[in-house]
PDB file of C-alpha atoms in Angstrom:
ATOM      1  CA  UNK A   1      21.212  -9.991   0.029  1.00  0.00           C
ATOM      2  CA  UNK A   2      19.637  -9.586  -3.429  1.00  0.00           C
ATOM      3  CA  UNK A   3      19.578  -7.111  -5.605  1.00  0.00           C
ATOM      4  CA  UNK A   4      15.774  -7.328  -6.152  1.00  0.00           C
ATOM      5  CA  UNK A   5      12.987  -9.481  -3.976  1.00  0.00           C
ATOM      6  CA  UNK A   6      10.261 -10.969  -5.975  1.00  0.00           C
ATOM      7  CA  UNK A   7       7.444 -11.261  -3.618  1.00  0.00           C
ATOM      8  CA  UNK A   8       4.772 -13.916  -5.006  1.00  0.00           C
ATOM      9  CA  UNK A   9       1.676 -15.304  -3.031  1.00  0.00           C
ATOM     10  CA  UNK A  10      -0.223 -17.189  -4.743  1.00  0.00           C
ATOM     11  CA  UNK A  11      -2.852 -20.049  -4.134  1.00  0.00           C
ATOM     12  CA  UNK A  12      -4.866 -22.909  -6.316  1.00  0.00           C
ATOM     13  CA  UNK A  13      -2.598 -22.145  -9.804  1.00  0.00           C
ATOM     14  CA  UNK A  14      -0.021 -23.995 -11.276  1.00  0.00           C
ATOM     15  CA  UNK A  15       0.939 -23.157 -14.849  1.00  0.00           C
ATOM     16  CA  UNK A  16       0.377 -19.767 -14.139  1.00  0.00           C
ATOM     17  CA  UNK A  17       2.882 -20.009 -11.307  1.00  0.00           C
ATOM     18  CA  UNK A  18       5.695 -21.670 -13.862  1.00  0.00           C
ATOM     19  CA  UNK A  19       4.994 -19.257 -16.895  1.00  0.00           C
ATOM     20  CA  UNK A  20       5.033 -15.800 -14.229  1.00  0.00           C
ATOM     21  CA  UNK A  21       8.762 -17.228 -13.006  1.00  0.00           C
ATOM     22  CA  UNK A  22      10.268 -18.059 -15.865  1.00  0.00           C
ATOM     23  CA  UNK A  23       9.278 -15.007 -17.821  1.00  0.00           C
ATOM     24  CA  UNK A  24      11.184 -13.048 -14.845  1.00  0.00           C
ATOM     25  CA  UNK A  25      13.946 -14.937 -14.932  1.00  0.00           C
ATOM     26  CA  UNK A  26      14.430 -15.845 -18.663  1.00  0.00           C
ATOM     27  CA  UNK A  27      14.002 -11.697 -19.047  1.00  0.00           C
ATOM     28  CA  UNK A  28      16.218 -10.774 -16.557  1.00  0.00           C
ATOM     29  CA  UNK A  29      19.853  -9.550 -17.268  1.00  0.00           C
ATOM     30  CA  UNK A  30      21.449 -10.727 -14.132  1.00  0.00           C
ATOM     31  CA  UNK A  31      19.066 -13.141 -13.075  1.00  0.00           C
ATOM     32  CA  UNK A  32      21.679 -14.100  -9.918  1.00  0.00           C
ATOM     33  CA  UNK A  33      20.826 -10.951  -8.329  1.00  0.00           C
ATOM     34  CA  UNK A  34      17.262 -11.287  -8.094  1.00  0.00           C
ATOM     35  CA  UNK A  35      15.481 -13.917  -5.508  1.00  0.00           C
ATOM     36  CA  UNK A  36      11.779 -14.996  -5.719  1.00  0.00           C
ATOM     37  CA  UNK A  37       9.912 -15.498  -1.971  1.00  0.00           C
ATOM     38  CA  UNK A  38       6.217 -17.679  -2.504  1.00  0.00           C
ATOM     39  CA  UNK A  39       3.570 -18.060  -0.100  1.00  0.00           C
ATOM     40  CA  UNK A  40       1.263 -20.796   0.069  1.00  0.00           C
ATOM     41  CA  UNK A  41      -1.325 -21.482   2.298  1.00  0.00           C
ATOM     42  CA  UNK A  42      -0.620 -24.869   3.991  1.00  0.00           C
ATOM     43  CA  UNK A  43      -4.723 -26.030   2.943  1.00  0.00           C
ATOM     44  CA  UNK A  44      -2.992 -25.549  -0.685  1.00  0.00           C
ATOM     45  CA  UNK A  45      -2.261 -28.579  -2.195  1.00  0.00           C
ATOM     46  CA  UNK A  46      -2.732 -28.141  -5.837  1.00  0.00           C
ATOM     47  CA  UNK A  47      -0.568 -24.718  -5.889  1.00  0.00           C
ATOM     48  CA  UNK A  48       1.977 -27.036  -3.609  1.00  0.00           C
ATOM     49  CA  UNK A  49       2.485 -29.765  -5.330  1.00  0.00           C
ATOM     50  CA  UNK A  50       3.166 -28.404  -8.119  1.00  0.00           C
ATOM     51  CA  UNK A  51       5.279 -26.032  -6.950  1.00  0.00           C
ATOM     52  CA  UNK A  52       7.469 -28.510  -5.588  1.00  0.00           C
ATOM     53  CA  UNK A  53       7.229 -31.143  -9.030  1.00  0.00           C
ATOM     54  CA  UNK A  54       7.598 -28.858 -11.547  1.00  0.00           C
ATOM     55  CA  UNK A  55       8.423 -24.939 -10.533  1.00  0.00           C
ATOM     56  CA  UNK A  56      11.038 -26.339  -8.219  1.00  0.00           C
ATOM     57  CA  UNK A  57      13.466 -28.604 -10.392  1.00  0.00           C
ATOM     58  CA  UNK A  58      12.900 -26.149 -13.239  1.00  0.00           C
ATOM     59  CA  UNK A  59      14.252 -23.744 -10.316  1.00  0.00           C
ATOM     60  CA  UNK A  60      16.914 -25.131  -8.846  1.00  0.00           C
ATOM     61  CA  UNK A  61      18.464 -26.386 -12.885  1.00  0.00           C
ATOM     62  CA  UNK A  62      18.379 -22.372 -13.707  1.00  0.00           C
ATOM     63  CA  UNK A  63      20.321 -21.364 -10.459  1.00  0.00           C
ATOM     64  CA  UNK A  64      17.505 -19.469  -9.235  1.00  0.00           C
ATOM     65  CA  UNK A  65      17.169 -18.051  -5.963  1.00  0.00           C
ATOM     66  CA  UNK A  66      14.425 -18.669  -3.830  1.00  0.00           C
ATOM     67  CA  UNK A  67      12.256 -19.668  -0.720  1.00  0.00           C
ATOM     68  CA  UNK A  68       8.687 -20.895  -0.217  1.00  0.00           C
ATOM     69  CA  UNK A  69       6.827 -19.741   3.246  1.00  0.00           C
ATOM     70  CA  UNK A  70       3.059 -21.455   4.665  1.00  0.00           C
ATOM     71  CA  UNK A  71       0.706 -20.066   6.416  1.00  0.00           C
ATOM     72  CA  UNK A  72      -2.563 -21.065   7.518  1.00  0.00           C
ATOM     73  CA  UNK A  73      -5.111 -19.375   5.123  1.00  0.00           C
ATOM     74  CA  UNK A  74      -5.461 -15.371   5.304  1.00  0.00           C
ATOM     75  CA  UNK A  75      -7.670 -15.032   2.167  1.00  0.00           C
ATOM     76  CA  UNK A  76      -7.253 -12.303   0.013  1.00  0.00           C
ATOM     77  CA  UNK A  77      -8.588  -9.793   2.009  1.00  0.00           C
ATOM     78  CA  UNK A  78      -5.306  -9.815   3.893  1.00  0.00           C
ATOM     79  CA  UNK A  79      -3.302 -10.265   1.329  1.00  0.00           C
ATOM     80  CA  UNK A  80      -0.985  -7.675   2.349  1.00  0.00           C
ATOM     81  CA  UNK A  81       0.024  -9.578   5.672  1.00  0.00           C
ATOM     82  CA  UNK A  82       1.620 -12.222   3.154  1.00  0.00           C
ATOM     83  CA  UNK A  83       3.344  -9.616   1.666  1.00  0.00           C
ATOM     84  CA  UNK A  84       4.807  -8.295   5.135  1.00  0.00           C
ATOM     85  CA  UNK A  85       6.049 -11.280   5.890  1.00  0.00           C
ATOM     86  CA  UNK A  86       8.137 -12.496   2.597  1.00  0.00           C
ATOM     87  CA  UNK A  87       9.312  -8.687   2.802  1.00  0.00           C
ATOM     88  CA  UNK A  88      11.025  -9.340   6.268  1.00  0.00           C
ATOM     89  CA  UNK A  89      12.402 -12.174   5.039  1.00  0.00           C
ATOM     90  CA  UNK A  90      15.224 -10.250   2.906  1.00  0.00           C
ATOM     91  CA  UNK A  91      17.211  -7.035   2.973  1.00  0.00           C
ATOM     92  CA  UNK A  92      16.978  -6.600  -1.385  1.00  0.00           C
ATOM     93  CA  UNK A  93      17.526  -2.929  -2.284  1.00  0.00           C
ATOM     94  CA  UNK A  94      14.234  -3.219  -3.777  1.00  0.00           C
ATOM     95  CA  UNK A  95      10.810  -5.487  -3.413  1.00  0.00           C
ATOM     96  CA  UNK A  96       8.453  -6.358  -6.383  1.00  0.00           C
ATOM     97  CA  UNK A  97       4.922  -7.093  -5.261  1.00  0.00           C
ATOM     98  CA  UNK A  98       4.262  -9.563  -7.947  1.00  0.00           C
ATOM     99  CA  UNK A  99       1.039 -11.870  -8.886  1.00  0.00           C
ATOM    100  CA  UNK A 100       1.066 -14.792 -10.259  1.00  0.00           C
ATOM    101  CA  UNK A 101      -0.911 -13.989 -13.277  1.00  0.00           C
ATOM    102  CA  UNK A 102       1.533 -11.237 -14.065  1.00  0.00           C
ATOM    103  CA  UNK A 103       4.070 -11.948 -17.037  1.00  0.00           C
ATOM    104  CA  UNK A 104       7.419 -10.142 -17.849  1.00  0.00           C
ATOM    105  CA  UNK A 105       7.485  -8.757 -21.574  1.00  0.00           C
ATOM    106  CA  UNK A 106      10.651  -6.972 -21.213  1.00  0.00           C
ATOM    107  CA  UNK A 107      13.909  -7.755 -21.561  1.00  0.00           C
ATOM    108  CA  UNK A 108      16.522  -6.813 -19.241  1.00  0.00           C
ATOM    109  CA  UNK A 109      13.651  -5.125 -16.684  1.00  0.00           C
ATOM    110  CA  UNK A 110      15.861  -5.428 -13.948  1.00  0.00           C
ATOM    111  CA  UNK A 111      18.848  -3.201 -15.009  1.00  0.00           C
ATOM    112  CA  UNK A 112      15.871  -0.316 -15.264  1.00  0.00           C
ATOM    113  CA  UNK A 113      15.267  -1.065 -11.428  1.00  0.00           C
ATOM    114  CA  UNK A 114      18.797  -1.127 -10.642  1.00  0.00           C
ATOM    115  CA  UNK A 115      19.353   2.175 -12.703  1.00  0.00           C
ATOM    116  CA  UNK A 116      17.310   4.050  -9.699  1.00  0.00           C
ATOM    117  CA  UNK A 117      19.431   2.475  -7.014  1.00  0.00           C
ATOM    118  CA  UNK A 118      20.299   5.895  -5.621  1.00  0.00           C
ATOM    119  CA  UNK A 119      16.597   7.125  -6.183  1.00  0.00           C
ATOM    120  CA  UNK A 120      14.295   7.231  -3.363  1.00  0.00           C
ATOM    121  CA  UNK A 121      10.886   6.478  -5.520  1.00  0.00           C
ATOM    122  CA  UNK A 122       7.684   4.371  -6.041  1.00  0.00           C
ATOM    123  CA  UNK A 123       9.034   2.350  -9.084  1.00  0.00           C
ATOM    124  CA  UNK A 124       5.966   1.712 -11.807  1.00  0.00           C
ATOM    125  CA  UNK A 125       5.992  -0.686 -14.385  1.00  0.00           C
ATOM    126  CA  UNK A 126       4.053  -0.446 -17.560  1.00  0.00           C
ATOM    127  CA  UNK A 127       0.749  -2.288 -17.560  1.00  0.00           C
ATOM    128  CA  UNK A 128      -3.091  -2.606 -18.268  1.00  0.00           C
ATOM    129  CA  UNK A 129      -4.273   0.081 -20.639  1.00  0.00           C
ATOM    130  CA  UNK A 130      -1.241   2.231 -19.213  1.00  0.00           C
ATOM    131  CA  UNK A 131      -3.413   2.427 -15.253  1.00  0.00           C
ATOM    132  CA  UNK A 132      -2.007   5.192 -13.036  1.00  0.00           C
ATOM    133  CA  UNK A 133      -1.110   3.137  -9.985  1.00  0.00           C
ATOM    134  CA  UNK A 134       1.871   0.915  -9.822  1.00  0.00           C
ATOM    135  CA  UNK A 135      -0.017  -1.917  -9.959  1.00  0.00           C
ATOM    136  CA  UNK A 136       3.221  -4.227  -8.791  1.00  0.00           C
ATOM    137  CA  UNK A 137       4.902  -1.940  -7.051  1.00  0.00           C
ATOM    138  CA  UNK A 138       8.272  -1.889  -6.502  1.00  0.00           C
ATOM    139  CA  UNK A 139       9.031  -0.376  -3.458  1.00  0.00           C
ATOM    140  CA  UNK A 140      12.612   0.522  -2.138  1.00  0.00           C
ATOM    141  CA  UNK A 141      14.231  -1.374   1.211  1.00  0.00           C
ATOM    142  CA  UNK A 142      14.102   2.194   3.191  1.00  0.00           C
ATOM    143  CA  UNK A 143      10.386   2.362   2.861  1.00  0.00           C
ATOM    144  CA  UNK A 144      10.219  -0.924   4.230  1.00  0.00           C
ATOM    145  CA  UNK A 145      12.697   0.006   7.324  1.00  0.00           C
ATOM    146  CA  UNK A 146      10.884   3.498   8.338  1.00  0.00           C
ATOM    147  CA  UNK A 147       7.270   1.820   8.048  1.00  0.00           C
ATOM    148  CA  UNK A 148       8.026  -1.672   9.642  1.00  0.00           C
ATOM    149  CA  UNK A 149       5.536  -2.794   6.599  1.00  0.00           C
ATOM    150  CA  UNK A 150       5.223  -2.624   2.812  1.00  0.00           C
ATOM    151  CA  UNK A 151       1.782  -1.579   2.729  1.00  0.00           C
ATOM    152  CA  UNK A 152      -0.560  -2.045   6.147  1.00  0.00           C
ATOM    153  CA  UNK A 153      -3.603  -2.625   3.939  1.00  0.00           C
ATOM    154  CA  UNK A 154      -5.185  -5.565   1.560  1.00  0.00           C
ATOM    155  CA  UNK A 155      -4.363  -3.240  -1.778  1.00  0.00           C
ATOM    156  CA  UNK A 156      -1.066  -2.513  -2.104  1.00  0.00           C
ATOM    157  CA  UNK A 157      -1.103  -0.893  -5.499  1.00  0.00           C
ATOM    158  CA  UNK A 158      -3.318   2.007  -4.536  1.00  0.00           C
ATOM    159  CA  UNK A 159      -2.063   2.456  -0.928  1.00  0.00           C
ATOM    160  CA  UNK A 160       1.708   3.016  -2.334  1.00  0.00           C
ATOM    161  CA  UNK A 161       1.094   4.604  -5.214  1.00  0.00           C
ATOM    162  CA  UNK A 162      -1.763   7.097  -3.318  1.00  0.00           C
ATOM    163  CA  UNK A 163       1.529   7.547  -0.636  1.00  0.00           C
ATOM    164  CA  UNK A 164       4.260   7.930  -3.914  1.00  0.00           C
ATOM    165  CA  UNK A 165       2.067  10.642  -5.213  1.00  0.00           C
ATOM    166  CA  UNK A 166       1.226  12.453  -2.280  1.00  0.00           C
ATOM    167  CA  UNK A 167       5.278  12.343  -1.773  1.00  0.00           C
ATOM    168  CA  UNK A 168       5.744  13.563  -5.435  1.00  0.00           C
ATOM    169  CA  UNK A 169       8.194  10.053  -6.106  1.00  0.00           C
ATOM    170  CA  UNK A 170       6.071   8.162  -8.059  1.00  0.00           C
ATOM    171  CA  UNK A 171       8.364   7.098 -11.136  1.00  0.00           C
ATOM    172  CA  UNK A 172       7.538   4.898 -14.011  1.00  0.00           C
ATOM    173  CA  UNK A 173      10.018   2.701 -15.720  1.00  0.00           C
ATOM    174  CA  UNK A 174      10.314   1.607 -19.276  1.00  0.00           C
ATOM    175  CA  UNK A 175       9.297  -1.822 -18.646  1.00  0.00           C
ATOM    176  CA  UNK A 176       6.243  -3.804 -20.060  1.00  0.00           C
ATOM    177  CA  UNK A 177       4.080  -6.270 -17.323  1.00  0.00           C
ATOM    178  CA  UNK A 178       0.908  -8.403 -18.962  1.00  0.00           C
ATOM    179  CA  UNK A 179      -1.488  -8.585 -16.101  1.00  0.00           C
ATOM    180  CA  UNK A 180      -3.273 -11.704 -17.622  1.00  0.00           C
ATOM    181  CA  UNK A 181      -6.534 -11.395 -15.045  1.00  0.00           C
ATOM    182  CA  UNK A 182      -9.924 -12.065 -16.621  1.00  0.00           C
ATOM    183  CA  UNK A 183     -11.607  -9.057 -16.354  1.00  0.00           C
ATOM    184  CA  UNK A 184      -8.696  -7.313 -18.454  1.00  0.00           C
ATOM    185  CA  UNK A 185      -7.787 -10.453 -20.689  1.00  0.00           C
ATOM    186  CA  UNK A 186     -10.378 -13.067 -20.459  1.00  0.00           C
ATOM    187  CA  UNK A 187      -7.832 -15.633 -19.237  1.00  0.00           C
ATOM    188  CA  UNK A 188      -7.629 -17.454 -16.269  1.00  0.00           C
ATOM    189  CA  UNK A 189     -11.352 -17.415 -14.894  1.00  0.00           C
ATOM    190  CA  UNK A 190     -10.763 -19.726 -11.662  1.00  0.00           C
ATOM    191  CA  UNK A 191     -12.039 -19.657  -8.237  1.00  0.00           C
ATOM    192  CA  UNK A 192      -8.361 -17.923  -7.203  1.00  0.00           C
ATOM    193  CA  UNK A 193      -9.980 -14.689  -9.582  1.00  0.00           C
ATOM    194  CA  UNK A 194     -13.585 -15.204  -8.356  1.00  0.00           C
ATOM    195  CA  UNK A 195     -12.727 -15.257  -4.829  1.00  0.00           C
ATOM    196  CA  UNK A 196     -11.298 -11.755  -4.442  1.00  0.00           C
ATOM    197  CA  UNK A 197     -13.251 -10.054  -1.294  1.00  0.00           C
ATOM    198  CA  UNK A 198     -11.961  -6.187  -1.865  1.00  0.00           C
ATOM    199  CA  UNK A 199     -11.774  -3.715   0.909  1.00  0.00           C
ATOM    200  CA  UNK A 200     -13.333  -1.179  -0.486  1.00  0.00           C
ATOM    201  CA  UNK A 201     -16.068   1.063  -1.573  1.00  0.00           C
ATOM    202  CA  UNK A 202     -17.775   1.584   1.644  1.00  0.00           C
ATOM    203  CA  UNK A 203     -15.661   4.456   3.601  1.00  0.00           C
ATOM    204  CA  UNK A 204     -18.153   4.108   6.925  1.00  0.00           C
ATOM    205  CA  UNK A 205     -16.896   0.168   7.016  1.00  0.00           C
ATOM    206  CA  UNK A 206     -13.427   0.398   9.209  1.00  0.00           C
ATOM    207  CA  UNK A 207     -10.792  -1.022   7.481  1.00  0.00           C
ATOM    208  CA  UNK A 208     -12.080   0.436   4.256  1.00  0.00           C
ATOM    209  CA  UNK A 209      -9.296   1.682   2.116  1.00  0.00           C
ATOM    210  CA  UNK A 210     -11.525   5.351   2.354  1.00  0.00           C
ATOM    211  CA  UNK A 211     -12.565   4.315   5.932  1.00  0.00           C
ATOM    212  CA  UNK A 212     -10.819   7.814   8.011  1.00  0.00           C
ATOM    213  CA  UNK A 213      -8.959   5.563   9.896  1.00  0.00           C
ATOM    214  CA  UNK A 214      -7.137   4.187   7.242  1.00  0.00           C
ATOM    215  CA  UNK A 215      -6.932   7.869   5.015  1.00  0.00           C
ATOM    216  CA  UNK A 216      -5.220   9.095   8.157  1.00  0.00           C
ATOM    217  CA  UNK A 217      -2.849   6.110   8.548  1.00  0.00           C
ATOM    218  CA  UNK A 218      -1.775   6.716   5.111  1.00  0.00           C
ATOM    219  CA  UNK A 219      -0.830  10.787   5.708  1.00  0.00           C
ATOM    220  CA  UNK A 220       0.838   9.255   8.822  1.00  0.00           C
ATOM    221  CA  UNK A 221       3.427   7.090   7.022  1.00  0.00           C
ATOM    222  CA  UNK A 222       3.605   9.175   4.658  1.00  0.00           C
ATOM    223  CA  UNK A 223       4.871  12.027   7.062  1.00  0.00           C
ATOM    224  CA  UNK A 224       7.345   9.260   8.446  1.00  0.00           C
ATOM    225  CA  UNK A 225       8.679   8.968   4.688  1.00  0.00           C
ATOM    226  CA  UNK A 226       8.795  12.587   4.078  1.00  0.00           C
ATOM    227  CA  UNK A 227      11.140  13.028   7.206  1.00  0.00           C
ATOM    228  CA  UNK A 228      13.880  10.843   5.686  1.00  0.00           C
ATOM    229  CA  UNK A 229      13.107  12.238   2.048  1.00  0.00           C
ATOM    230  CA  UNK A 230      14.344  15.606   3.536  1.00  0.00           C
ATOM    231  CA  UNK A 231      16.820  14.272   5.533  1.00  0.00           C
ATOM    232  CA  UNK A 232      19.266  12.882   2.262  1.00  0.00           C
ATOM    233  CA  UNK A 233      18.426  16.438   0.619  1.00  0.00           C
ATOM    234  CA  UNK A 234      15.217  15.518  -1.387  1.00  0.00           C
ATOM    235  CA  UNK A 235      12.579  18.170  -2.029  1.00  0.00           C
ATOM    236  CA  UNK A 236       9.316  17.980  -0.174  1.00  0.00           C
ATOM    237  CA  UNK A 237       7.671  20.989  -1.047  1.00  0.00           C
ATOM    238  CA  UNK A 238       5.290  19.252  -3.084  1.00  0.00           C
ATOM    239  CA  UNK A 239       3.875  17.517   0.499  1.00  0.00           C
ATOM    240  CA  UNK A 240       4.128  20.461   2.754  1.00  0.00           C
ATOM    241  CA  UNK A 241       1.994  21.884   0.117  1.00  0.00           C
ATOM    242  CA  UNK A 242      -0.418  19.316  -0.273  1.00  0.00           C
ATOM    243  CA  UNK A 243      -0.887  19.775   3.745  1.00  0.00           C
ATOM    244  CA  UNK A 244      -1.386  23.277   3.830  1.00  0.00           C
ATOM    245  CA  UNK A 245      -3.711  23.221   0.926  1.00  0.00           C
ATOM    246  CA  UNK A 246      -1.831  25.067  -1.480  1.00  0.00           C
ATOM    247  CA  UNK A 247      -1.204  22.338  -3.518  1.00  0.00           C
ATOM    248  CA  UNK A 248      -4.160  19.858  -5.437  1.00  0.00           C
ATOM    249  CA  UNK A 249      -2.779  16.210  -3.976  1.00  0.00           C
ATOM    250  CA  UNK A 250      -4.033  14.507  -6.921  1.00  0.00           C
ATOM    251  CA  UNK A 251      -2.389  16.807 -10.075  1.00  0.00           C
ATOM    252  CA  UNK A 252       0.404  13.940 -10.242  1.00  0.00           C
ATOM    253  CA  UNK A 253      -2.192  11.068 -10.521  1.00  0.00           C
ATOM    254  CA  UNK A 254      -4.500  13.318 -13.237  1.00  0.00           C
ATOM    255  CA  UNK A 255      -1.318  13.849 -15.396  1.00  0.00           C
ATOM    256  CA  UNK A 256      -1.004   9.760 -15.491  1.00  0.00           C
ATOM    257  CA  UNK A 257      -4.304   8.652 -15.623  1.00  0.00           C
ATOM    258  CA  UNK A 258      -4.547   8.864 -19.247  1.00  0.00           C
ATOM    259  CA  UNK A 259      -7.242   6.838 -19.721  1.00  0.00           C
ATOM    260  CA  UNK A 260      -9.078   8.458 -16.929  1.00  0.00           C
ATOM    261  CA  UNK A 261      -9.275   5.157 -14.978  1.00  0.00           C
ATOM    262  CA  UNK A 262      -8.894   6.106 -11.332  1.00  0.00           C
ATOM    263  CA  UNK A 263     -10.642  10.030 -11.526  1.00  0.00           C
ATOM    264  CA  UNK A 264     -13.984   9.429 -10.717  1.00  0.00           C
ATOM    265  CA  UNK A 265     -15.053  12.818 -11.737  1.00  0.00           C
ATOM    266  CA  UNK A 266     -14.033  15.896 -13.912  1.00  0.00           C
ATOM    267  CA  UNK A 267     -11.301  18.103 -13.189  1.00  0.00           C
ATOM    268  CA  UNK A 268     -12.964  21.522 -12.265  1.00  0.00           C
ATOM    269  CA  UNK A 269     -10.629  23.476 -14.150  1.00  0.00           C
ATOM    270  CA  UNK A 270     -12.190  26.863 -12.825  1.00  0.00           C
ATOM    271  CA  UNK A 271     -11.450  26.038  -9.168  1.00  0.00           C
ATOM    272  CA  UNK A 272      -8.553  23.691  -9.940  1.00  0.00           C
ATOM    273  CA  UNK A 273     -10.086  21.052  -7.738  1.00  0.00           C
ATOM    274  CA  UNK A 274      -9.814  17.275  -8.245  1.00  0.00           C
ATOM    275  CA  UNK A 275     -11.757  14.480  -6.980  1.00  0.00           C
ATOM    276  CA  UNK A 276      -9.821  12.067  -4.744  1.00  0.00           C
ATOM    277  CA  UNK A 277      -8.411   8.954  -6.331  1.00  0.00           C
ATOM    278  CA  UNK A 278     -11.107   5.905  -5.054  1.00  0.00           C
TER     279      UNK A 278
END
């Protein structure tokens, strides 16, 4: 098994597709070590095509590992169900939940990922205006095993990284991602951007990411992961404090937000309370 798992759905885009790849692979240091899993729906026959006429053979000349999965159309809005299934697909030490409009800037990013082998942590690249969350995250094979998933809902970068700093093991690496969406760059304005259904925003709707159901689910797994964490020896006092209310679960994800993108109010320094994330 690899090293690292690239895991890369992606529907209606092309160049995109090609540029995303080969910045990950022309970047990497030890490109053999990493593999890249794509999922297309099978109504996808732009993104297919030329997949297989042009990302392929530029593939296959490189030595590049990969495989290609179909399903029948899930939408976006269960995005993370592609995810789940690439993810059981491979046994990597770690799994990148890429996009396609996502571009590598750094060279030699994956010897930083394999530099935490023996870490048990959220892995966080750098990206837009320096956001909080681990917006590809890059989650470790053990998280995968204890959960049975990667993430059980549609947005992976909040779910893991609420989870990694809840846990106290979020941890961001010194490597550079341009996340060329529209609303951050003005590039790529397609019906793949416009068609983006989000689960979220109304907490009384179930299967919103603030639904209860779903808050509870999360302090659920993230019990499960705090078992093994002490298990190996790692500290978990931060959790056990956040339970017991002795500890403000959020003072992790204020210290990050630097551009006070994901606090949706002010810190009440008086009372030392904290909004919750959104």
């Amino acid at each position: 098994d690899s090293d690292i798992a690239v895991l890369l759905p992606t529907r209606g885009r092309t160049t995109m597709v090609e540029r995303s790849v080969r910045s990950l692979f022309e970047l990497a240091e030890n490109p053999e070590s990493i593999e890249i899993i794509f999922a297309y729906d099978n109504d996808d026959a732009t993104g297919f095509d030329y997949f297989k006429k042009t990302v392929c053979p530029w593939m296959d000349a490189n030595n590049v590992t990969y495989s290609a999965m179909r399903f029948e159309p899930m939408g976006y809005i269960q995005l993370n169900k592609y995810v789940n299934a690439m993810a059981k697909t491979t046994k990597s030490k770690w799994y990148i939940i890429w996009n396609d409009d996502a571009v590598m800037r750094t060279v030699g990013w994956d010897n930083e990922i394999r530099a935490q082998n023996n870490n048990f942590n959220l892995l966080a690249f750098h990206s837009h205006n320096q956001h909080p969350y681990s917006i590809f995250p890059i989650i470790p094979y053990k998280w995968f095993e204890i959960l049975g998933y990667l993430c059980p809902h549609q947005i992976s970068d909040a779910w893991t990284s609420q989870q990694a700093y809840l846990l106290n093991i979020f941890k961001r690496i010194e490597v550079v991602v341009k996340h060329d969406r529209y609303d951050l760059t003005g590039n790529n304005k397609d019906e793949t951007f416009a068609n983006r259904p989000m689960l979220e925003k109304n907490p009384f709707q179930p299967g919103d990411f603030n639904h209860k159901d779903m808050t509870d689910l999360r302090i659920r797994d993230c019990v499960k992961l705090a078992n093994y964490m002490k298990s190996i020896g790692m500290d978990t006092t931060y959790f056990e404090n956040v339970l017991a209310g002795k500890q403000d679960a959020w003072e992790m994800l204020v210290r990050n937000d630097v551009n006070r993108q994901q606090v949706q109010w002010k810190i009440d320094h008086e009372n030392k309370r904290v909004e919750r994330p959104r």
